[in-house]
Short mmCIF file of C-alpha atoms in Angstrom, two decimals:
data_model
loop_
_atom_site.label_atom_id
_atom_site.label_comp_id
_atom_site.label_asym_id
_atom_site.label_seq_id
_atom_site.Cartn_x
_atom_site.Cartn_y
_atom_site.Cartn_z
CA UNK W 1017 50.00 -40.05 -53.99
CA UNK W 1018 50.02 -39.50 -57.75
CA UNK W 1019 52.54 -36.70 -57.32
CA UNK W 1020 54.72 -38.99 -55.20
CA UNK W 1021 54.47 -41.78 -57.79
CA UNK W 1022 55.65 -39.47 -60.55
CA UNK W 1023 58.61 -38.41 -58.43
CA UNK W 1024 59.37 -42.04 -57.58
CA UNK W 1025 59.37 -42.90 -61.26
CA UNK W 1026 61.83 -40.10 -61.96
CA UNK W 1027 64.02 -41.30 -59.08
CA UNK W 1028 64.12 -44.84 -60.51
CA UNK W 1029 65.14 -43.42 -63.89
CA UNK W 1030 67.75 -41.29 -62.13
CA UNK W 1031 69.20 -44.29 -60.24
CA UNK W 1032 69.51 -46.22 -63.47
CA UNK W 1033 71.22 -43.28 -65.14
CA UNK W 1034 73.52 -42.63 -62.20
CA UNK W 1035 72.51 -39.06 -61.31
CA UNK W 1036 69.52 -36.98 -60.36
CA UNK W 1037 67.31 -35.05 -62.76
CA UNK W 1038 67.50 -31.81 -60.80
CA UNK W 1039 68.36 -28.54 -62.47
CA UNK W 1040 71.79 -26.92 -62.46
CA UNK W 1041 72.74 -24.28 -59.89
CA UNK W 1042 72.19 -26.49 -56.86
CA UNK W 1043 74.76 -27.47 -54.25
CA UNK W 1044 75.94 -30.82 -55.53
CA UNK W 1045 76.52 -33.82 -53.25
CA UNK W 1046 78.30 -36.88 -54.64
CA UNK W 1047 77.49 -40.15 -52.91
CA UNK W 1048 79.03 -43.63 -53.24
CA UNK W 1049 77.27 -46.13 -50.94
CA UNK W 1050 78.45 -49.11 -48.94
CA UNK W 1051 76.83 -51.44 -51.47
CA UNK W 1052 73.79 -51.69 -53.74
CA UNK W 1053 71.21 -52.81 -51.14
CA UNK W 1054 68.21 -50.46 -50.89
CA UNK W 1055 69.04 -49.30 -47.34
CA UNK W 1056 72.34 -47.98 -48.70
CA UNK W 1057 71.27 -46.92 -52.17
CA UNK W 1058 67.66 -46.71 -53.44
CA UNK W 1059 66.05 -45.69 -50.13
CA UNK W 1060 68.81 -43.13 -49.58
CA UNK W 1061 68.51 -41.61 -53.06
CA UNK W 1062 64.74 -41.47 -52.65
CA UNK W 1063 65.05 -39.67 -49.31
CA UNK W 1064 67.50 -37.06 -50.57
CA UNK W 1065 65.48 -36.42 -53.72
CA UNK W 1066 62.47 -35.60 -51.55
CA UNK W 1067 64.56 -33.11 -49.54
CA UNK W 1068 65.27 -29.42 -50.07
CA UNK W 1069 65.49 -28.45 -53.74
CA UNK W 1070 68.61 -26.38 -53.25
CA UNK W 1071 70.72 -29.55 -53.27
CA UNK W 1072 71.43 -32.09 -56.00
CA UNK W 1073 72.36 -35.65 -55.07
CA UNK W 1074 74.50 -37.50 -57.61
CA UNK W 1075 74.99 -41.24 -57.16
CA UNK W 1076 76.64 -43.79 -59.49
CA UNK W 1077 74.57 -46.16 -61.60
CA UNK W 1078 73.84 -49.55 -60.02
CA UNK W 1079 76.11 -51.39 -62.47
CA UNK W 1080 79.14 -49.66 -60.94
CA UNK W 1081 78.28 -50.95 -57.45
CA UNK W 1082 79.10 -54.32 -55.84
CA UNK W 1083 76.71 -57.28 -55.88
CA UNK W 1084 76.97 -59.47 -52.77
CA UNK W 1085 80.46 -61.03 -53.05
CA UNK W 1086 81.22 -59.54 -56.48
CA UNK W 1087 83.28 -56.38 -55.87
CA UNK W 1088 82.72 -53.12 -57.65
CA UNK W 1089 85.27 -52.02 -60.23
CA UNK W 1090 87.10 -49.54 -58.02
CA UNK W 1091 89.02 -48.00 -60.93
CA UNK W 1092 85.74 -47.06 -62.65
CA UNK W 1093 84.26 -45.79 -59.41
CA UNK W 1094 87.26 -43.56 -58.69
CA UNK W 1095 87.12 -42.19 -62.22
CA UNK W 1096 83.40 -41.53 -61.73
CA UNK W 1097 84.24 -39.51 -58.60
CA UNK W 1098 87.19 -37.67 -60.16
CA UNK W 1099 85.10 -36.66 -63.19
CA UNK W 1100 82.40 -35.09 -61.00
CA UNK W 1101 84.54 -33.71 -58.18
CA UNK W 1102 85.37 -30.29 -59.74
CA UNK W 1103 81.87 -28.85 -59.23
CA UNK W 1104 80.89 -30.85 -56.14
CA UNK W 1105 80.27 -29.10 -52.82
CA UNK W 1106 80.15 -32.27 -50.71
CA UNK W 1107 81.38 -35.80 -51.37
CA UNK W 1108 80.21 -38.70 -49.20
CA UNK W 1109 82.15 -41.91 -49.80
CA UNK W 1110 82.13 -45.42 -48.39
CA UNK W 1111 85.81 -46.35 -48.06
CA UNK W 1112 84.79 -50.03 -48.02
CA UNK W 1113 83.48 -49.54 -51.55
CA UNK W 1114 86.20 -47.22 -52.82
CA UNK W 1115 89.08 -49.37 -51.46
CA UNK W 1116 87.84 -52.98 -51.56
CA UNK W 1117 84.82 -52.76 -53.85
CA UNK W 1118 82.13 -53.03 -51.15
CA UNK W 1119 81.36 -54.14 -47.60
CA UNK W 1120 81.21 -57.87 -48.28
CA UNK W 1121 84.28 -57.76 -50.57
CA UNK W 1122 86.17 -56.07 -47.71
CA UNK W 1123 85.77 -59.31 -45.73
CA UNK W 1124 86.91 -61.70 -48.46
CA UNK W 1125 89.43 -59.83 -50.65
CA UNK W 1126 92.97 -60.95 -51.53
CA UNK W 1127 94.24 -57.49 -52.45
CA UNK W 1128 97.90 -56.62 -51.99
CA UNK W 1129 99.18 -53.88 -49.70
CA UNK W 1130 100.50 -51.77 -52.60
CA UNK W 1131 97.09 -51.78 -54.26
CA UNK W 1132 95.35 -50.83 -51.01
CA UNK W 1133 97.80 -47.97 -50.49
CA UNK W 1134 97.04 -46.70 -53.99
CA UNK W 1135 93.29 -46.78 -53.28
CA UNK W 1136 93.71 -44.84 -50.04
CA UNK W 1137 95.94 -42.27 -51.78
CA UNK W 1138 93.05 -41.49 -54.11
CA UNK W 1139 91.23 -39.66 -51.30
CA UNK W 1140 93.96 -37.02 -51.36
CA UNK W 1141 93.57 -36.67 -55.13
CA UNK W 1142 90.00 -35.45 -54.59
CA UNK W 1143 91.32 -32.41 -52.72
CA UNK W 1144 93.87 -31.83 -55.48
CA UNK W 1145 90.98 -31.64 -57.95
CA UNK W 1146 88.77 -29.51 -55.70
CA UNK W 1147 90.40 -28.02 -52.61
CA UNK W 1148 87.13 -26.52 -51.36
CA UNK W 1149 84.97 -29.65 -51.42
CA UNK W 1150 83.85 -31.08 -48.08
CA UNK W 1151 84.91 -34.75 -48.05
CA UNK W 1152 83.00 -37.06 -45.71
CA UNK W 1153 84.21 -40.67 -45.50
CA UNK W 1154 83.03 -43.71 -43.56
CA UNK W 1155 84.68 -47.10 -43.14
CA UNK W 1156 84.04 -50.15 -40.98
CA UNK W 1157 86.10 -52.05 -38.49
CA UNK W 1158 85.90 -55.49 -40.09
CA UNK W 1159 83.24 -57.40 -38.19
CA UNK W 1160 83.76 -60.63 -36.28
CA UNK W 1161 80.62 -62.50 -37.21
CA UNK W 1162 79.43 -64.97 -34.58
CA UNK W 1163 77.58 -67.45 -36.81
CA UNK W 1164 78.61 -70.25 -39.15
CA UNK W 1165 77.71 -68.64 -42.49
CA UNK W 1166 79.57 -67.88 -45.68
CA UNK W 1167 76.89 -65.65 -47.22
CA UNK W 1168 78.95 -62.49 -46.66
CA UNK W 1169 82.14 -64.03 -45.22
CA UNK W 1170 84.94 -66.26 -46.57
CA UNK W 1171 83.77 -69.74 -47.59
CA UNK W 1172 85.42 -71.38 -44.57
CA UNK W 1173 83.28 -69.28 -42.25
CA UNK W 1174 80.40 -71.69 -42.86
CA UNK W 1175 82.39 -74.28 -40.90
CA UNK W 1176 84.55 -72.28 -38.53
CA UNK W 1177 82.72 -68.97 -38.05
CA UNK W 1178 81.41 -69.43 -34.51
CA UNK W 1179 84.73 -70.89 -33.37
CA UNK W 1180 86.67 -67.97 -34.85
CA UNK W 1181 84.36 -65.57 -33.05
CA UNK W 1182 84.71 -67.40 -29.73
CA UNK W 1183 88.52 -67.54 -30.05
CA UNK W 1184 88.73 -63.78 -30.50
CA UNK W 1185 86.20 -63.11 -27.73
CA UNK W 1186 88.31 -65.13 -25.31
CA UNK W 1187 91.56 -63.56 -26.51
CA UNK W 1188 90.07 -60.09 -26.08
CA UNK W 1189 88.80 -60.93 -22.61
CA UNK W 1190 92.18 -62.38 -21.68
CA UNK W 1191 93.86 -59.13 -22.70
CA UNK W 1192 91.41 -56.95 -20.82
CA UNK W 1193 90.68 -58.82 -17.61
CA UNK W 1194 92.05 -62.36 -17.73
CA UNK W 1195 90.44 -65.78 -18.16
CA UNK W 1196 89.26 -68.41 -15.75
CA UNK W 1197 90.84 -71.86 -15.94
CA UNK W 1198 87.82 -73.32 -17.85
CA UNK W 1199 87.99 -70.42 -20.31
CA UNK W 1200 91.71 -71.00 -20.87
CA UNK W 1201 91.00 -74.67 -21.63
CA UNK W 1202 88.19 -73.65 -24.00
CA UNK W 1203 90.49 -71.25 -25.85
CA UNK W 1204 93.19 -73.91 -26.20
CA UNK W 1205 90.66 -76.40 -27.59
CA UNK W 1206 89.18 -73.91 -30.07
CA UNK W 1207 92.62 -72.94 -31.38
CA UNK W 1208 93.29 -76.58 -32.17
CA UNK W 1209 89.96 -76.92 -34.01
CA UNK W 1210 90.54 -74.06 -36.48
CA UNK W 1211 93.12 -74.90 -39.18
CA UNK W 1212 96.16 -72.64 -39.12
CA UNK W 1213 95.74 -71.67 -42.79
CA UNK W 1214 92.17 -70.54 -42.08
CA UNK W 1215 93.25 -68.48 -39.09
CA UNK W 1216 96.21 -66.95 -40.95
CA UNK W 1217 94.03 -65.98 -43.94
CA UNK W 1218 91.41 -64.33 -41.74
CA UNK W 1219 93.92 -62.44 -39.62
CA UNK W 1220 96.03 -61.30 -42.60
CA UNK W 1221 92.97 -59.64 -44.10
CA UNK W 1222 92.15 -58.01 -40.79
CA UNK W 1223 95.68 -56.59 -40.53
CA UNK W 1224 95.27 -55.00 -43.97
CA UNK W 1225 91.88 -53.55 -43.09
CA UNK W 1226 93.29 -52.20 -39.83
CA UNK W 1227 96.10 -50.47 -41.74
CA UNK W 1228 93.58 -48.86 -44.12
CA UNK W 1229 91.53 -47.50 -41.22
CA UNK W 1230 94.69 -46.23 -39.56
CA UNK W 1231 95.62 -44.30 -42.69
CA UNK W 1232 92.10 -42.89 -43.08
CA UNK W 1233 92.35 -41.54 -39.55
CA UNK W 1234 95.72 -39.99 -40.45
CA UNK W 1235 94.17 -38.36 -43.54
CA UNK W 1236 91.47 -36.92 -41.28
CA UNK W 1237 94.09 -35.53 -38.91
CA UNK W 1238 95.87 -33.94 -41.89
CA UNK W 1239 92.65 -32.30 -43.11
CA UNK W 1240 92.31 -34.28 -46.34
CA UNK W 1241 89.16 -35.90 -45.00
CA UNK W 1242 86.88 -33.30 -43.42
CA UNK W 1243 84.76 -35.74 -41.40
CA UNK W 1244 85.38 -39.45 -40.82
CA UNK W 1245 83.13 -42.06 -39.24
CA UNK W 1246 84.69 -45.31 -38.11
CA UNK W 1247 81.75 -47.73 -38.13
CA UNK W 1248 81.63 -50.70 -35.77
CA UNK W 1249 79.62 -53.32 -37.64
CA UNK W 1250 77.84 -56.06 -35.62
CA UNK W 1251 79.81 -55.35 -32.48
CA UNK W 1252 80.17 -57.46 -29.34
CA UNK W 1253 81.61 -56.71 -25.92
CA UNK W 1254 84.52 -59.09 -26.60
CA UNK W 1255 85.86 -59.82 -30.08
CA UNK W 1256 88.74 -59.13 -32.45
CA UNK W 1257 86.71 -56.19 -33.76
CA UNK W 1258 86.45 -54.76 -30.26
CA UNK W 1259 90.19 -55.15 -29.76
CA UNK W 1260 90.99 -53.41 -33.06
CA UNK W 1261 88.58 -50.59 -32.28
CA UNK W 1262 90.40 -49.86 -29.01
CA UNK W 1263 93.69 -49.69 -30.89
CA UNK W 1264 92.23 -47.41 -33.59
CA UNK W 1265 90.71 -45.18 -30.90
CA UNK W 1266 94.27 -44.57 -29.67
CA UNK W 1267 95.30 -43.62 -33.21
CA UNK W 1268 92.38 -41.16 -33.36
CA UNK W 1269 93.03 -39.70 -29.90
CA UNK W 1270 92.78 -35.93 -29.91
CA UNK W 1271 90.68 -35.62 -33.06
CA UNK W 1272 87.78 -33.22 -32.36
CA UNK W 1273 84.15 -34.30 -32.57
CA UNK W 1274 83.62 -32.17 -35.69
CA UNK W 1275 86.25 -34.25 -37.51
CA UNK W 1276 85.89 -37.83 -36.25
CA UNK W 1277 83.41 -40.12 -34.54
CA UNK W 1278 83.04 -43.88 -34.10
CA UNK W 1279 79.89 -45.79 -33.20
CA UNK W 1280 78.10 -49.14 -33.69
CA UNK W 1281 76.38 -49.18 -37.06
CA UNK W 1282 77.13 -49.32 -40.79
CA UNK W 1283 74.20 -49.47 -43.21
CA UNK W 1284 72.62 -46.25 -41.92
CA UNK W 1285 75.81 -44.19 -42.07
CA UNK W 1286 75.58 -43.07 -45.70
CA UNK W 1287 72.22 -41.44 -44.97
CA UNK W 1288 73.57 -39.92 -41.73
CA UNK W 1289 76.47 -38.26 -43.56
CA UNK W 1290 74.21 -37.03 -46.35
CA UNK W 1291 71.98 -35.50 -43.67
CA UNK W 1292 75.06 -33.76 -42.30
CA UNK W 1293 75.84 -32.41 -45.78
CA UNK W 1294 72.29 -31.08 -46.22
CA UNK W 1295 72.33 -29.40 -42.80
CA UNK W 1296 75.72 -27.87 -43.58
CA UNK W 1297 74.55 -26.67 -46.99
CA UNK W 1298 71.52 -25.01 -45.37
CA UNK W 1299 73.69 -23.62 -42.56
CA UNK W 1300 71.45 -25.38 -40.06
CA UNK W 1301 72.34 -27.14 -36.81
CA UNK W 1302 69.01 -28.65 -35.68
CA UNK W 1303 68.41 -29.46 -32.03
CA UNK W 1304 67.25 -32.97 -31.09
CA UNK W 1305 65.46 -33.86 -27.85
CA UNK W 1306 65.64 -37.57 -27.02
CA UNK W 1307 62.85 -39.24 -25.05
CA UNK W 1308 63.59 -42.71 -23.67
CA UNK W 1309 61.09 -45.36 -22.63
CA UNK W 1310 60.65 -46.37 -19.00
CA UNK W 1311 62.95 -48.91 -17.39
CA UNK W 1312 66.61 -49.29 -18.26
CA UNK W 1313 65.99 -46.80 -21.08
CA UNK W 1314 69.06 -44.84 -22.12
CA UNK W 1315 71.39 -47.35 -20.43
CA UNK W 1316 70.19 -50.23 -22.62
CA UNK W 1317 72.99 -52.04 -24.45
CA UNK W 1318 71.27 -53.40 -27.57
CA UNK W 1319 72.03 -56.74 -29.14
CA UNK W 1320 74.89 -56.53 -31.69
CA UNK W 1321 76.27 -53.41 -29.97
CA UNK W 1322 78.82 -52.77 -27.24
CA UNK W 1323 77.76 -49.53 -25.56
CA UNK W 1324 74.75 -47.90 -23.95
CA UNK W 1325 72.17 -46.65 -26.44
CA UNK W 1326 72.40 -43.01 -25.34
CA UNK W 1327 76.08 -42.92 -26.33
CA UNK W 1328 75.30 -44.23 -29.81
CA UNK W 1329 72.36 -41.86 -30.26
CA UNK W 1330 74.38 -38.83 -29.20
CA UNK W 1331 77.19 -39.79 -31.59
CA UNK W 1332 74.69 -40.16 -34.46
CA UNK W 1333 73.15 -36.78 -33.67
CA UNK W 1334 76.51 -35.00 -33.90
CA UNK W 1335 77.43 -36.98 -37.04
CA UNK W 1336 74.20 -35.84 -38.72
CA UNK W 1337 75.18 -32.21 -38.20
CA UNK W 1338 72.71 -31.69 -35.35
CA UNK W 1339 73.02 -31.15 -31.59
CA UNK W 1340 71.25 -32.76 -28.63
CA UNK W 1341 69.18 -30.61 -26.29
CA UNK W 1342 67.65 -31.25 -22.87
CA UNK W 1343 64.90 -28.73 -23.52
CA UNK W 1344 61.96 -30.05 -25.50
CA UNK W 1345 60.72 -26.50 -26.17
CA UNK W 1346 63.80 -25.68 -28.25
CA UNK W 1347 63.91 -28.99 -30.15
CA UNK W 1348 63.61 -29.09 -33.93
CA UNK W 1349 63.04 -32.85 -33.68
CA UNK W 1350 61.91 -35.16 -30.89
CA UNK W 1351 63.48 -38.61 -31.12
CA UNK W 1352 61.44 -41.10 -29.10
CA UNK W 1353 63.37 -44.29 -28.32
CA UNK W 1354 61.50 -47.53 -27.60
CA UNK W 1355 63.58 -49.86 -25.42
CA UNK W 1356 62.51 -52.91 -23.35
CA UNK W 1357 61.91 -52.30 -19.65
CA UNK W 1358 64.67 -54.73 -18.62
CA UNK W 1359 67.12 -53.47 -21.24
CA UNK W 1360 67.40 -56.88 -22.90
CA UNK W 1361 66.63 -56.49 -26.60
CA UNK W 1362 65.24 -59.52 -28.42
CA UNK W 1363 64.67 -60.56 -32.01
CA UNK W 1364 61.54 -59.31 -33.76
CA UNK W 1365 60.82 -62.79 -35.10
CA UNK W 1366 60.57 -64.29 -31.60
CA UNK W 1367 57.25 -65.39 -30.08
CA UNK W 1368 57.47 -62.66 -27.44
CA UNK W 1369 56.96 -59.91 -30.02
CA UNK W 1370 53.20 -59.66 -29.65
CA UNK W 1371 50.73 -56.78 -29.86
CA UNK W 1372 50.09 -56.65 -26.11
CA UNK W 1373 50.39 -53.18 -24.60
CA UNK W 1374 52.09 -52.88 -21.20
CA UNK W 1375 52.94 -50.00 -18.87
CA UNK W 1376 56.14 -49.12 -20.76
CA UNK W 1377 54.36 -48.93 -24.13
CA UNK W 1378 51.38 -47.06 -22.68
CA UNK W 1379 53.69 -44.50 -21.07
CA UNK W 1380 55.70 -43.95 -24.26
CA UNK W 1381 52.64 -43.68 -26.51
CA UNK W 1382 50.99 -41.23 -24.11
CA UNK W 1383 54.04 -38.99 -24.34
CA UNK W 1384 54.02 -39.27 -28.13
CA UNK W 1385 50.37 -38.21 -28.09
CA UNK W 1386 51.39 -35.15 -26.12
CA UNK W 1387 54.20 -34.31 -28.53
CA UNK W 1388 51.78 -34.60 -31.45
CA UNK W 1389 49.44 -32.18 -29.70
CA UNK W 1390 52.35 -29.71 -29.50
CA UNK W 1391 52.76 -30.00 -33.29
CA UNK W 1392 56.35 -31.15 -32.78
CA UNK W 1393 58.28 -33.03 -35.44
CA UNK W 1394 58.62 -36.60 -34.14
CA UNK W 1395 60.81 -39.55 -35.11
CA UNK W 1396 60.56 -42.95 -33.41
CA UNK W 1397 63.60 -45.18 -33.01
CA UNK W 1398 62.12 -48.60 -32.27
CA UNK W 1399 65.02 -50.64 -30.85
CA UNK W 1400 63.22 -52.92 -28.40
CA UNK W 1401 63.81 -55.74 -30.89
CA UNK W 1402 66.53 -56.28 -33.47
CA UNK W 1403 65.56 -57.00 -37.08
CA UNK W 1404 62.06 -55.58 -36.94
CA UNK W 1405 59.45 -53.51 -35.12
CA UNK W 1406 57.89 -53.93 -31.70
CA UNK W 1407 54.35 -55.12 -32.50
CA UNK W 1408 53.03 -53.79 -29.20
CA UNK W 1409 54.27 -50.26 -29.90
CA UNK W 1410 53.10 -50.09 -33.50
CA UNK W 1411 49.70 -51.60 -32.73
CA UNK W 1412 49.19 -49.10 -29.93
CA UNK W 1413 50.16 -46.18 -32.17
CA UNK W 1414 47.77 -47.45 -34.84
CA UNK W 1415 44.87 -47.82 -32.37
CA UNK W 1416 45.31 -44.23 -31.23
CA UNK W 1417 45.55 -42.87 -34.77
CA UNK W 1418 49.14 -41.67 -34.28
CA UNK W 1419 51.05 -43.54 -37.00
CA UNK W 1420 50.44 -41.03 -39.79
CA UNK W 1421 51.20 -38.16 -37.40
CA UNK W 1422 54.81 -39.26 -36.97
CA UNK W 1423 57.45 -37.68 -39.20
CA UNK W 1424 59.85 -40.62 -39.33
CA UNK W 1425 60.27 -44.15 -38.00
CA UNK W 1426 63.00 -46.79 -37.92
CA UNK W 1427 62.85 -50.34 -36.60
CA UNK W 1428 65.07 -52.43 -38.89
CA UNK W 1429 68.16 -54.56 -38.24
CA UNK W 1430 70.45 -53.27 -35.45
CA UNK W 1431 69.69 -50.44 -33.05
CA UNK W 1432 72.21 -48.21 -34.82
CA UNK W 1433 70.58 -48.90 -38.19
CA UNK W 1434 67.07 -48.20 -36.91
CA UNK W 1435 67.98 -45.14 -34.89
CA UNK W 1436 70.20 -43.67 -37.63
CA UNK W 1437 67.41 -43.90 -40.20
CA UNK W 1438 64.75 -42.48 -37.86
CA UNK W 1439 67.02 -39.60 -36.89
CA UNK W 1440 68.19 -38.79 -40.42
CA UNK W 1441 64.81 -39.01 -42.13
CA UNK W 1442 63.30 -37.09 -39.21
CA UNK W 1443 65.81 -34.27 -39.62
CA UNK W 1444 65.40 -34.23 -43.40
CA UNK W 1445 61.62 -33.81 -43.20
CA UNK W 1446 62.37 -30.16 -42.46
CA UNK W 1447 63.41 -29.86 -46.10
CA UNK W 1448 60.55 -31.79 -47.74
CA UNK W 1449 56.80 -31.46 -48.09
CA UNK W 1450 54.39 -33.41 -45.90
CA UNK W 1451 53.30 -35.78 -48.65
CA UNK W 1452 56.89 -36.88 -49.33
CA UNK W 1453 57.59 -37.40 -45.62
CA UNK W 1454 54.42 -39.48 -45.30
CA UNK W 1455 55.51 -41.65 -48.22
CA UNK W 1456 58.91 -42.36 -46.63
CA UNK W 1457 57.18 -43.17 -43.34
CA UNK W 1458 54.83 -45.62 -45.09
CA UNK W 1459 57.78 -47.42 -46.69
CA UNK W 1460 59.52 -47.85 -43.34
CA UNK W 1461 56.36 -49.11 -41.67
CA UNK W 1462 55.80 -51.62 -44.45
CA UNK W 1463 59.41 -52.79 -44.38
CA UNK W 1464 60.19 -52.74 -40.64
CA UNK W 1465 56.79 -53.55 -39.16
CA UNK W 1466 54.88 -55.28 -41.92
CA UNK W 1467 57.67 -57.37 -43.37
CA UNK W 1468 60.49 -57.75 -40.88
CA UNK W 1469 58.44 -58.21 -37.72
CA UNK W 1470 55.61 -60.24 -39.26
CA UNK W 1471 55.48 -61.30 -42.92
CA UNK W 1472 59.09 -62.50 -43.10
CA UNK W 1473 58.61 -65.03 -40.32
CA UNK W 1474 55.29 -66.19 -41.74
CA UNK W 1475 56.74 -66.71 -45.22
CA UNK W 1476 59.84 -68.48 -43.90
CA UNK W 1477 57.72 -70.89 -41.84
CA UNK W 1478 54.85 -71.44 -44.22
CA UNK W 1479 56.38 -71.22 -47.70
CA UNK W 1480 60.17 -71.34 -47.74
CA UNK W 1481 60.27 -74.39 -45.49
CA UNK W 1482 57.50 -76.10 -47.51
CA UNK W 1483 59.49 -75.51 -50.72
CA UNK W 1484 62.59 -77.00 -49.13
CA UNK W 1485 64.44 -73.77 -49.94
CA UNK W 1486 67.16 -71.90 -48.05
CA UNK W 1487 65.97 -68.48 -46.89
CA UNK W 1488 69.47 -67.08 -47.46
CA UNK W 1489 69.76 -68.52 -50.97
CA UNK W 1490 66.28 -68.85 -52.46
CA UNK W 1491 67.40 -69.82 -55.96
CA UNK W 1492 64.44 -70.72 -58.19
CA UNK W 1493 62.04 -70.30 -55.26
CA UNK W 1494 62.71 -66.55 -55.24
CA UNK W 1495 59.92 -65.62 -57.64
CA UNK W 1496 57.24 -67.52 -55.75
CA UNK W 1497 58.43 -66.14 -52.42
CA UNK W 1498 58.42 -62.58 -53.80
CA UNK W 1499 54.84 -62.97 -55.04
CA UNK W 1500 53.69 -64.27 -51.66
CA UNK W 1501 55.45 -61.44 -49.80
CA UNK W 1502 53.72 -58.91 -52.06
CA UNK W 1503 50.30 -60.44 -51.41
CA UNK W 1504 50.81 -60.43 -47.66
CA UNK W 1505 52.26 -56.92 -47.52
CA UNK W 1506 49.35 -55.55 -49.54
CA UNK W 1507 46.98 -57.25 -47.10
CA UNK W 1508 48.97 -55.78 -44.22
CA UNK W 1509 48.76 -52.28 -45.72
CA UNK W 1510 44.98 -52.52 -46.10
CA UNK W 1511 44.53 -53.79 -42.54
CA UNK W 1512 46.99 -51.59 -40.64
CA UNK W 1513 47.94 -48.58 -42.80
CA UNK W 1514 44.64 -47.46 -44.36
CA UNK W 1515 45.28 -43.81 -43.41
CA UNK W 1516 48.32 -43.74 -45.73
CA UNK W 1517 46.15 -44.29 -48.85
CA UNK W 1518 48.49 -46.93 -50.26
CA UNK W 1519 47.37 -48.15 -53.66
CA UNK W 1520 49.76 -51.03 -54.29
CA UNK W 1521 52.90 -52.40 -52.67
CA UNK W 1522 55.58 -53.82 -54.97
CA UNK W 1523 58.46 -55.87 -53.60
CA UNK W 1524 61.82 -57.20 -54.77
CA UNK W 1525 64.36 -59.32 -52.88
CA UNK W 1526 67.71 -57.60 -53.58
CA UNK W 1527 69.95 -60.59 -52.75
CA UNK W 1528 67.30 -63.24 -53.47
CA UNK W 1529 67.02 -63.98 -49.76
CA UNK W 1530 64.28 -63.33 -47.23
CA UNK W 1531 66.40 -61.24 -44.85
CA UNK W 1532 65.74 -57.92 -46.59
CA UNK W 1533 63.44 -56.49 -49.24
CA UNK W 1534 62.95 -53.39 -51.35
CA UNK W 1535 59.51 -51.85 -50.91
CA UNK W 1536 57.94 -49.54 -53.49
CA UNK W 1537 54.59 -47.89 -52.82
CA UNK W 1538 52.36 -46.99 -55.75
CA UNK W 1539 49.12 -44.95 -55.68
#
């Protein structure tokens, strides 16, 4: 662990400085993330710095990145890219960041069409600087959030958010299959309840974002962008986002799978594309065997997504520069997917997420035990619950002494997020030593299982509520909440993760809210 701590310290210095400390002569990958949250930035940099030493990841310093609703300075970011493009082999860019200044700013901006056109034109300038560089870009279909919250939406969304969502869901359904008489009355009522100026502002921004995505697809067709992922963030079966995706899919019709893909997900995509770059740089195309849990399994449609899980997993595999295989004997990685027997995914913070093993868990864990005995590389995508791990699965793995024998794990936020991280970190373990892989696994278990599925709910109920604070905006309560989270996560590590030899767990709350944390493990 001392060796890992020294490397972690160097990574933190590197993040602050805006580049890695690796020697010259490596294949250089430039990376601009979706925003500054750890899942997009610090965790990603850490993962890539543990990977094969024939690559060099270069990321901008944190001060150039967005901060919640404050957009990044796109002019400085583009200059940062242009300055480093001449000797780059791969460039992975979030278009949300490069065009609007970040994911949240993409939902609230008031940028003019001329400015947006200029930002999109900059992608072509990269190829003018370096015609040989592989340019990978990802952008999101602007989400249609279903809740009344203005944390990462326009201010009026705190009042009208759920009604805006329901209007678009009904409009989408009307276009696709028609509405019943009660639904038509509901739509008419909702349209009267949302002020016209609110609706016009929201839709005008969507039209601009749609036009940007349309042009990015065109740049992909022209060959300026070598690989483009159109992310579908917080999707639903019916919504304005779903409607726009169908229209953009028509624009992208005919683009081959080695140029374009679209799937539910967003925060995992930077790591997925970097994994693709590493595999390409090593001239590798790993094979992935996917094992699904009993029950609905591969046909599960997870919460916040609009397609069966197998479709999303297969799309992520191709996007990461790998290929699926039906033969476990030829697999470079086994991706085990934990889904609920009935296919209905819940929330990790619900009372039903208990450490009680059932037939589905027992069957999955038994297979994992067999894969471990084969000395296979194993990643677990835990998508039975959104926003945290399945306590039954993790407790069973711990009881059988299998946790530290996994190569990668993901159980955070949406199914796409969890599965994308498990897949990518699992594939990248091929290029890192065992100690580094074990460290990354420990961080995910602490974050996804320890915090998201357990400690977060406890702290919200027992401390945040007692302080009269808002879990989404902790304000002055942030320091006390952070201290309590650290105490509980260290207790959790001692009780459940003793085989990882964790010395101390340090925690920060990136947006001063309880929804997500940044975990650092020290020896």
